[in-house]
Every structure is written in C-alpha cells, then in structure tokens.
C-alpha cells in the first residue's frame, strides 16, 4: 500500500483490499476458480480506489548481434532474463562485452534486504548470484535453478505432520526453537541443497548450513523483532506475510536437504516450492556486518523509506565508503572474537565455530581490500570492480 507502512509517511489503508490480496498472496483459496474470482475483485477495487489511472503501451526492443548464440528471449523479461549473461556466447571468442545504459544511479542499491530496485543493479547481480528456484522463461511456472525440489501437500483442507525436531526462529528469545510434537502444516517442500553446501563463495570460503541459518535469522528477526520491525517497517511488512506461513525448517545433513513446512497451498504444486524458497545471497559474515551497521550502530538503513525517515544512507555494498564500513565492522568482530552462537545453534547442534568465523572474517577483509566492495556471492561470475563515479 502507498506509504510502505513507514510510520512517518502518509499511509493509505483499505482493509477489504488488503484482505483480498493477502488471501491471493497466502494461497487462501481452494480452487483456481476461487483464486481467479479474488483477482477480479481486487482489480476492480484497485480501479475504483485508485487516485490515478495509468495507461501504458510497452514497446520493448532488444538489440542482439546475429552471431550471438545461447540467448533466451524470456516472454516477460526479454533479453534481460537471468539466463542470458550466463549463456550468451560468440563461437570462437572467449570474451563478450555487454553494454548497459548506466552502471550507477541514485537508485542503484546493492543490498539484498531492501535494495535491488533498478535494472542497473539487478541485471548484473543476477549473473553473480544463484537463486534456488526461478520461473520458466516461456510459461512462468516455478522451476529448480540451483536447488531441485520435491513437494508434498495435504491442501487445501488437510494437514501433514511436522517432525518435532523441526525448528523456527523465536525473536523473543533470540534463538532457534524446536517446534515439538503435535504440530501440523499444509505442505512440505524438500530442497536439494547439494549444489550449495560444500561449494564456494567468491572469496573461496565453503558455503555451509551456517550461511543458510544466518539468512533465515536475518529475515525472521527483521519481521518479528519489534525493534527491528519498527526500524525497517517497509521490509518487515513485505517479509511477514510470507514468514507467517512458515511452520518450521529441518536440516538433513546427510542428504544435504532443507525441509520447509508451511501453511500454504496452490493448485500448481511448483508455486508451493516457489513460496517456500528463501534465497541466500551472501556469506554469513557479511550478513552479520550488515545488521551491525543498520541495527546496532544505526549508521545505515536497508530500505529507501527507512533511509529517508532516519536521514542516513541506504546500505550499498558496492560503494567504496560503505564497503569500508562493512570492513570496519568485520575488523571489530575479529578483534573482539565476536561469535553469535545463538544464530548457528539448533537444539544441541552447532553449525559454525568461533574459529570458522575468524577465518571468514579474514577472508572477507582480504576480498574488500582487493576489490573495493563487499558483494561476495556464489554465481558463475564475480563482481570484480565497481566504479560509481566512472560508470
């Protein structure tokens, strides 16, 4: 809704429209016909309630050399689709030059929590990061990308048993809590994480379950920690409707599987997997440094609305000054032997150690010093250098 739930902004409210659209978003329907009816009601209300009516005619065109191979003309994104920077090639050449109108504008913000709102960051980021799932370029159905999945569902009216050792983040105690016996969920999605766990981040550190836990913690704590939710209300209001449906997670270390239990149903099961997908972009030491600068030190904000309200910069990991502050935070972690064991401990199992954290801190500092930015991800390309001033 207009105002982004930021309390210092003017906010438009319509409880009926919220109820209808949240039913669509949360899969609170029992058939395709009911879902389509909700869409029709929502669209009619949007037209009747809108303070402006926009009419747009899109004339998208994409230039491509005749000798280029490996392109995918996505029905929605055209040549901006995630596949193209990965697959484009010219036979007989080992270098491909890609032109983009801008490298940096004032809206080009590289942070995975509240940034990536412009094509100039998103297009390049997509080639440096691997999502778990994506959407088929020709029919829009969710498909595996780096993580295959299996979906089980008892929906729309039934329930599945949730294992008692499944866990969920408890913001009130700042810890992972086992769900215990007798818990039910509508659906279960099992992601095969073997293409992540044991692979490498761009700074050559092994991807581990601790990285997955850190990303889950970051999202859940922003949504459910009242202080953080107030500080980043726009982000929290976007996260919470999805996270409210999550009943628990379970890690199968031996098979490198992540189980997600959730109260969500869709008549196309692949959409259940898409809804259960919680992507992770960065190694945990960068996630910890981000949260320190935003929530502990308060010198940055994740979202543009919070940055405006607090009169601080929006965190941008590719700007040299911001990267220097990330490095300073990590240096502080290293100097004080900072290790948030609560984030990495589920039951009696710890998925990281202080020694592991120290190794990561050093690797991140070396990367930032060498590259001048703090975007460390896991895709087929690495972001080597970023010059906002030089475009």
Coordinates of C-alpha atoms in Angstrom, one line a residue:
X1 CA 0.0 0.0 0.0
X2 CA 1.2 3.6 -0.5
X3 CA 3.3 4.7 2.4
X4 CA 5.1 1.4 2.7
X5 CA 4.0 1.0 6.3
X6 CA 6.6 3.6 7.3
X7 CA 5.0 5.3 10.3
X8 CA 6.5 8.8 9.5
X9 CA 4.9 8.7 6.0
X10 CA 1.2 9.2 5.0
X11 CA -0.3 5.7 4.6
X12 CA -3.3 4.6 2.5
X13 CA -5.4 1.9 4.1
X14 CA -8.1 -0.3 2.7
X15 CA -8.8 -3.3 4.9
X16 CA -11.0 -5.1 2.3
X17 CA -8.4 -4.8 -0.5
X18 CA -5.7 -5.9 2.0
X19 CA -7.9 -9.0 3.0
X20 CA -8.5 -10.0 -0.7
X21 CA -4.9 -9.5 -1.9
X22 CA -3.4 -11.3 1.1
X23 CA -5.7 -14.2 0.5
X24 CA -4.3 -14.4 -3.0
X25 CA -0.7 -14.0 -1.8
X26 CA -1.0 -16.6 1.0
X27 CA -2.8 -19.2 -1.1
X28 CA -6.0 -18.9 0.9
X29 CA -8.3 -20.3 -1.8
X30 CA -9.5 -23.8 -2.6
X31 CA -9.5 -23.8 -6.4
X32 CA -8.3 -22.0 -9.4
X33 CA -11.8 -20.6 -9.9
X34 CA -11.8 -19.1 -6.5
X35 CA -8.4 -17.6 -7.0
X36 CA -9.4 -16.1 -10.3
X37 CA -12.5 -14.6 -8.6
X38 CA -10.4 -13.0 -5.9
X39 CA -8.2 -11.5 -8.6
X40 CA -11.2 -10.0 -10.4
X41 CA -12.5 -8.4 -7.2
X42 CA -9.0 -7.0 -6.4
X43 CA -8.5 -5.5 -9.8
X44 CA -12.0 -3.8 -9.8
X45 CA -11.3 -2.3 -6.3
X46 CA -7.9 -1.1 -7.5
X47 CA -9.5 0.7 -10.4
X48 CA -12.3 2.2 -8.2
X49 CA -10.0 3.2 -5.4
X50 CA -7.0 4.5 -7.5
X51 CA -6.2 8.2 -7.3
X52 CA -4.7 7.9 -10.7
X53 CA -5.2 5.6 -13.7
X54 CA -2.1 4.9 -15.7
X55 CA -2.3 3.7 -19.3
X56 CA 0.9 2.3 -20.7
X57 CA 1.9 0.9 -24.0
X58 CA 5.1 -1.0 -23.9
X59 CA 7.3 -1.2 -27.0
X60 CA 10.2 -3.2 -25.8
X61 CA 13.0 -4.0 -28.2
X62 CA 16.3 -5.7 -27.7
X63 CA 19.3 -5.5 -29.9
X64 CA 21.4 -8.6 -30.5
X65 CA 24.2 -9.3 -32.9
X66 CA 23.4 -12.0 -35.5
X67 CA 26.5 -14.1 -34.4
X68 CA 25.4 -14.3 -30.8
X69 CA 24.4 -17.8 -29.5
X70 CA 22.9 -19.1 -26.3
X71 CA 20.2 -16.4 -25.8
X72 CA 16.8 -16.8 -24.2
X73 CA 14.0 -14.4 -25.1
X74 CA 12.0 -14.5 -21.9
X75 CA 8.3 -13.7 -22.5
X76 CA 8.4 -11.3 -19.6
X77 CA 12.0 -10.0 -19.3
X78 CA 13.2 -10.4 -22.9
X79 CA 16.9 -10.5 -23.1
X80 CA 17.2 -9.2 -19.5
X81 CA 16.3 -12.7 -18.3
X82 CA 18.6 -14.3 -15.8
X83 CA 19.8 -16.9 -18.3
X84 CA 21.4 -14.6 -20.8
X85 CA 24.6 -13.2 -19.2
X86 CA 25.3 -16.9 -18.2
X87 CA 24.7 -18.4 -21.6
X88 CA 25.4 -15.8 -24.3
X89 CA 28.5 -16.5 -26.4
X90 CA 30.1 -15.9 -29.8
X91 CA 31.6 -19.1 -31.2
X92 CA 35.4 -18.8 -31.3
X93 CA 35.6 -16.0 -28.8
X94 CA 36.3 -16.1 -25.0
X95 CA 35.3 -12.5 -24.2
X96 CA 31.9 -10.9 -24.5
X97 CA 31.3 -7.2 -24.0
X98 CA 27.9 -6.3 -22.6
X99 CA 26.7 -2.7 -22.7
X100 CA 24.4 -1.2 -20.1
X101 CA 23.0 2.4 -20.1
X102 CA 24.1 3.1 -16.6
X103 CA 26.3 1.3 -14.0
X104 CA 25.1 3.5 -11.2
X105 CA 22.2 5.9 -10.4
X106 CA 21.0 7.2 -7.1
X107 CA 18.6 4.2 -7.0
X108 CA 21.2 1.6 -7.7
X109 CA 21.5 -0.1 -4.3
X110 CA 23.2 -3.4 -3.9
X111 CA 21.8 -4.8 -0.6
X112 CA 19.7 -8.0 -0.6
X113 CA 17.3 -6.8 2.1
X114 CA 15.9 -3.6 0.8
X115 CA 17.9 -2.8 -2.4
X116 CA 17.9 -4.0 -6.0
X117 CA 15.0 -1.9 -7.2
X118 CA 16.5 -0.8 -10.5
X119 CA 17.6 -2.7 -13.6
X120 CA 21.1 -1.4 -13.5
X121 CA 21.8 -3.4 -10.3
X122 CA 19.5 -6.3 -10.8
X123 CA 20.7 -7.2 -14.3
X124 CA 24.3 -7.5 -13.3
X125 CA 23.6 -9.0 -9.8
X126 CA 21.7 -11.9 -11.5
X127 CA 24.9 -13.1 -13.1
X128 CA 26.8 -13.1 -9.8
X129 CA 24.2 -15.0 -7.7
X130 CA 22.4 -18.3 -8.0
X131 CA 18.8 -18.5 -6.8
X132 CA 17.4 -21.7 -5.5
X133 CA 14.4 -21.6 -7.9
X134 CA 13.3 -19.4 -10.8
X135 CA 10.5 -19.1 -13.3
X136 CA 10.3 -20.8 -16.7
X137 CA 11.1 -18.2 -19.3
X138 CA 8.2 -19.2 -21.6
X139 CA 5.3 -20.3 -19.2
X140 CA 6.2 -18.7 -15.9
X141 CA 5.9 -21.9 -13.8
X142 CA 8.5 -22.1 -11.0
X143 CA 11.3 -24.5 -11.8
X144 CA 14.5 -25.6 -10.0
X145 CA 17.5 -23.4 -10.6
X146 CA 20.4 -24.4 -8.3
X147 CA 18.2 -26.5 -5.9
X148 CA 15.8 -29.1 -7.1
X149 CA 12.7 -29.7 -5.0
X150 CA 10.0 -32.2 -4.0
X151 CA 6.6 -31.0 -2.9
X152 CA 4.1 -32.8 -0.7
X153 CA 0.8 -31.2 0.2
X154 CA -2.4 -32.1 2.0
X155 CA -4.1 -28.9 1.0
X156 CA -6.3 -27.1 0.6
X157 CA -8.1 -28.7 3.5
X158 CA -5.8 -31.4 5.0
X159 CA -2.7 -31.2 7.2
X160 CA 0.7 -33.0 7.3
X161 CA 2.6 -34.0 10.5
X162 CA 5.7 -31.8 11.2
X163 CA 8.7 -33.6 12.7
X164 CA 9.2 -32.4 16.4
X165 CA 12.8 -31.6 15.6
X166 CA 11.9 -29.0 13.0
X167 CA 12.8 -25.5 14.1
X168 CA 11.7 -21.9 13.8
X169 CA 13.3 -18.6 14.9
X170 CA 12.0 -17.2 18.1
X171 CA 12.7 -13.5 18.1
X172 CA 11.6 -13.1 21.8
X173 CA 14.5 -15.4 23.0
X174 CA 16.8 -14.7 20.0
X175 CA 17.2 -18.5 19.4
X176 CA 16.0 -21.3 17.2
X177 CA 13.2 -23.2 18.9
X178 CA 12.2 -26.8 18.2
X179 CA 8.5 -27.0 17.2
X180 CA 7.9 -30.0 19.4
X181 CA 5.3 -32.8 18.9
X182 CA 1.8 -32.5 17.5
X183 CA 2.4 -29.7 15.0
X184 CA 0.8 -29.8 11.6
X185 CA 1.4 -28.0 8.3
X186 CA -0.5 -27.8 5.0
X187 CA 2.6 -28.5 2.8
X188 CA 6.2 -29.7 2.9
X189 CA 8.9 -28.8 0.4
X190 CA 12.3 -30.6 0.4
X191 CA 15.1 -28.7 -1.4
X192 CA 18.2 -30.5 -2.5
X193 CA 21.0 -28.1 -1.3
X194 CA 23.9 -30.3 -2.6
X195 CA 24.8 -27.7 -5.2
X196 CA 25.3 -25.2 -2.4
X197 CA 26.6 -26.9 0.7
X198 CA 30.3 -27.6 0.2
X199 CA 30.6 -25.3 -2.8
X200 CA 32.4 -22.0 -2.6
X201 CA 31.6 -18.3 -2.1
X202 CA 33.5 -16.0 -4.3
X203 CA 36.1 -15.3 -1.6
X204 CA 36.8 -19.1 -1.6
X205 CA 35.1 -19.8 1.7
X206 CA 33.0 -23.0 1.8
X207 CA 29.2 -22.5 1.8
X208 CA 27.7 -24.1 4.9
X209 CA 24.5 -24.6 6.7
X210 CA 25.5 -21.6 8.9
X211 CA 25.1 -19.4 5.8
X212 CA 21.5 -20.7 5.4
X213 CA 20.7 -20.2 9.1
X214 CA 22.1 -16.6 9.0
X215 CA 19.9 -15.7 6.1
X216 CA 16.8 -17.2 7.7
X217 CA 17.7 -15.5 11.0
X218 CA 18.1 -12.1 9.3
X219 CA 14.7 -12.3 7.6
X220 CA 12.8 -13.7 10.6
X221 CA 14.3 -11.2 13.1
X222 CA 13.5 -8.2 10.9
X223 CA 9.9 -9.4 10.7
X224 CA 9.4 -10.4 14.3
X225 CA 11.8 -8.5 16.5
X226 CA 9.7 -5.5 17.4
X227 CA 12.6 -3.1 17.4
X228 CA 13.9 -4.2 14.0
X229 CA 10.4 -4.3 12.6
X230 CA 9.8 -0.7 13.7
X231 CA 13.2 0.4 12.3
X232 CA 12.6 -1.3 8.9
X233 CA 8.8 -1.3 8.7
X234 CA 8.7 -1.4 4.9
X235 CA 10.9 -4.5 4.8
X236 CA 9.1 -6.2 7.7
X237 CA 5.7 -5.6 6.2
X238 CA 6.9 -7.4 3.0
X239 CA 8.6 -10.3 4.8
X240 CA 5.9 -11.0 7.4
X241 CA 3.0 -12.3 5.2
X242 CA 5.4 -15.0 3.8
X243 CA 7.1 -15.9 7.0
X244 CA 3.7 -16.1 8.9
X245 CA 3.0 -19.2 6.8
X246 CA 6.3 -21.0 7.8
X247 CA 5.8 -23.6 10.4
X248 CA 9.3 -24.9 10.6
X249 CA 12.6 -25.9 8.9
X250 CA 14.5 -29.1 9.2
X251 CA 18.1 -29.8 8.1
X252 CA 19.0 -33.2 6.7
X253 CA 22.8 -33.0 6.9
X254 CA 23.5 -36.5 5.5
X255 CA 21.5 -35.8 2.3
X256 CA 22.1 -32.1 2.1
X257 CA 18.4 -31.4 2.1
X258 CA 16.4 -28.5 3.6
X259 CA 12.9 -29.3 4.6
X260 CA 10.4 -26.4 4.8
X261 CA 7.0 -26.9 6.4
X262 CA 4.4 -24.3 5.7
X263 CA 0.7 -23.4 5.7
X264 CA 0.4 -22.7 2.0
X265 CA -1.4 -24.4 -0.8
X266 CA -1.6 -23.8 -4.6
X267 CA -3.3 -25.8 -7.3
X268 CA 0.1 -25.8 -9.1
X269 CA 2.5 -27.5 -6.7
X270 CA 5.6 -25.8 -8.1
X271 CA 4.2 -22.5 -6.7
X272 CA 4.3 -24.0 -3.3
X273 CA 8.0 -24.6 -3.8
X274 CA 8.5 -21.1 -5.0
X275 CA 6.6 -19.7 -1.9
X276 CA 8.9 -21.8 0.3
X277 CA 12.1 -20.6 -1.3
X278 CA 14.1 -18.3 0.9
X279 CA 17.2 -17.4 -1.1
X280 CA 20.5 -16.6 0.5
X281 CA 22.9 -14.2 -1.3
X282 CA 25.9 -13.6 0.9
X283 CA 28.2 -15.4 3.4
X284 CA 27.2 -15.1 7.0
X285 CA 30.0 -12.7 8.0
X286 CA 28.7 -10.1 5.6
X287 CA 25.1 -10.6 6.8
X288 CA 26.3 -10.0 10.4
X289 CA 28.2 -6.9 9.4
X290 CA 25.1 -5.5 7.6
X291 CA 22.9 -6.0 10.6
X292 CA 25.5 -4.4 12.8
X293 CA 25.7 -1.2 10.7
X294 CA 21.9 -1.0 10.3
X295 CA 20.5 -2.1 13.7
X296 CA 23.4 -1.8 16.2
X297 CA 25.3 1.2 15.0
X298 CA 22.3 2.8 13.1
X299 CA 24.6 4.4 10.5
X300 CA 22.7 2.9 7.6
X301 CA 19.3 1.7 6.6
X302 CA 18.3 -1.3 4.4
X303 CA 15.3 0.3 2.7
X304 CA 14.9 3.7 1.0
X305 CA 11.9 4.6 3.2
X306 CA 13.9 3.9 6.4
X307 CA 16.9 5.8 5.0
X308 CA 14.7 8.8 4.2
X309 CA 12.9 8.7 7.6
X310 CA 16.2 8.4 9.6
X311 CA 18.3 10.6 7.3
X312 CA 21.0 8.0 6.9
X313 CA 22.4 6.4 3.7
X314 CA 20.8 3.2 2.3
X315 CA 23.3 0.5 2.7
X316 CA 25.1 -0.2 -0.7
X317 CA 27.7 -2.9 -0.6
X318 CA 29.3 -1.9 -3.9
X319 CA 30.2 1.7 -2.9
X320 CA 33.7 2.0 -1.5
X321 CA 32.8 4.0 1.6
X322 CA 30.0 1.6 2.5
X323 CA 32.3 -1.4 1.9
X324 CA 34.9 0.3 4.1
X325 CA 32.4 0.5 6.9
X326 CA 31.5 -3.2 6.4
X327 CA 35.2 -4.0 6.7
X328 CA 35.5 -1.9 9.8
X329 CA 32.6 -3.8 11.4
X330 CA 34.2 -7.1 10.5
X331 CA 37.5 -6.0 11.8
X332 CA 35.7 -5.2 15.1
X333 CA 34.2 -8.7 15.1
X334 CA 37.7 -10.2 14.6
X335 CA 39.3 -8.1 17.3
X336 CA 36.6 -8.9 19.9
X337 CA 36.2 -12.6 18.9
X338 CA 32.6 -11.9 18.1
X339 CA 30.6 -15.1 17.5
X340 CA 26.8 -15.1 17.8
X341 CA 26.4 -18.8 18.7
X342 CA 22.6 -18.4 19.0
X343 CA 22.3 -17.9 15.3
X344 CA 24.1 -21.0 14.4
X345 CA 22.8 -23.4 17.1
X346 CA 19.8 -25.6 16.6
X347 CA 19.0 -27.8 19.5
X348 CA 22.3 -29.3 20.6
X349 CA 23.9 -28.9 17.2
X350 CA 26.1 -26.0 16.2
X351 CA 26.7 -25.4 12.5
X352 CA 29.7 -23.0 13.0
X353 CA 32.6 -22.4 15.3
X354 CA 34.5 -19.3 16.5
X355 CA 37.5 -20.5 14.6
X356 CA 35.4 -20.8 11.4
X357 CA 34.1 -17.2 12.0
X358 CA 37.6 -15.8 12.4
X359 CA 38.7 -17.5 9.1
X360 CA 35.7 -15.9 7.3
X361 CA 36.3 -12.5 8.8
X362 CA 39.9 -12.5 7.5
X363 CA 38.8 -13.7 4.0
X364 CA 36.1 -11.0 3.8
X365 CA 38.6 -8.3 4.8
X366 CA 41.0 -9.6 2.1
X367 CA 38.3 -9.5 -0.5
X368 CA 37.1 -6.0 0.4
X369 CA 40.7 -4.7 0.3
X370 CA 41.4 -6.3 -3.1
X371 CA 38.1 -5.4 -4.8
X372 CA 36.8 -2.3 -3.1
X373 CA 33.3 -3.6 -2.5
X374 CA 31.6 -6.1 -0.2
X375 CA 29.4 -8.0 -2.7
X376 CA 30.6 -11.6 -2.2
X377 CA 28.2 -14.1 -3.7
X378 CA 28.0 -17.5 -5.3
X379 CA 27.1 -17.2 -9.0
X380 CA 29.0 -18.0 -12.2
X381 CA 30.5 -14.5 -12.4
X382 CA 32.2 -12.5 -9.6
X383 CA 31.9 -8.7 -9.3
X384 CA 35.5 -7.7 -9.6
X385 CA 35.3 -3.9 -9.6
X386 CA 32.6 -1.3 -9.3
X387 CA 33.1 2.4 -10.2
X388 CA 30.0 4.5 -9.5
X389 CA 31.9 7.7 -10.4
X390 CA 33.3 6.3 -13.6
X391 CA 30.1 4.5 -14.7

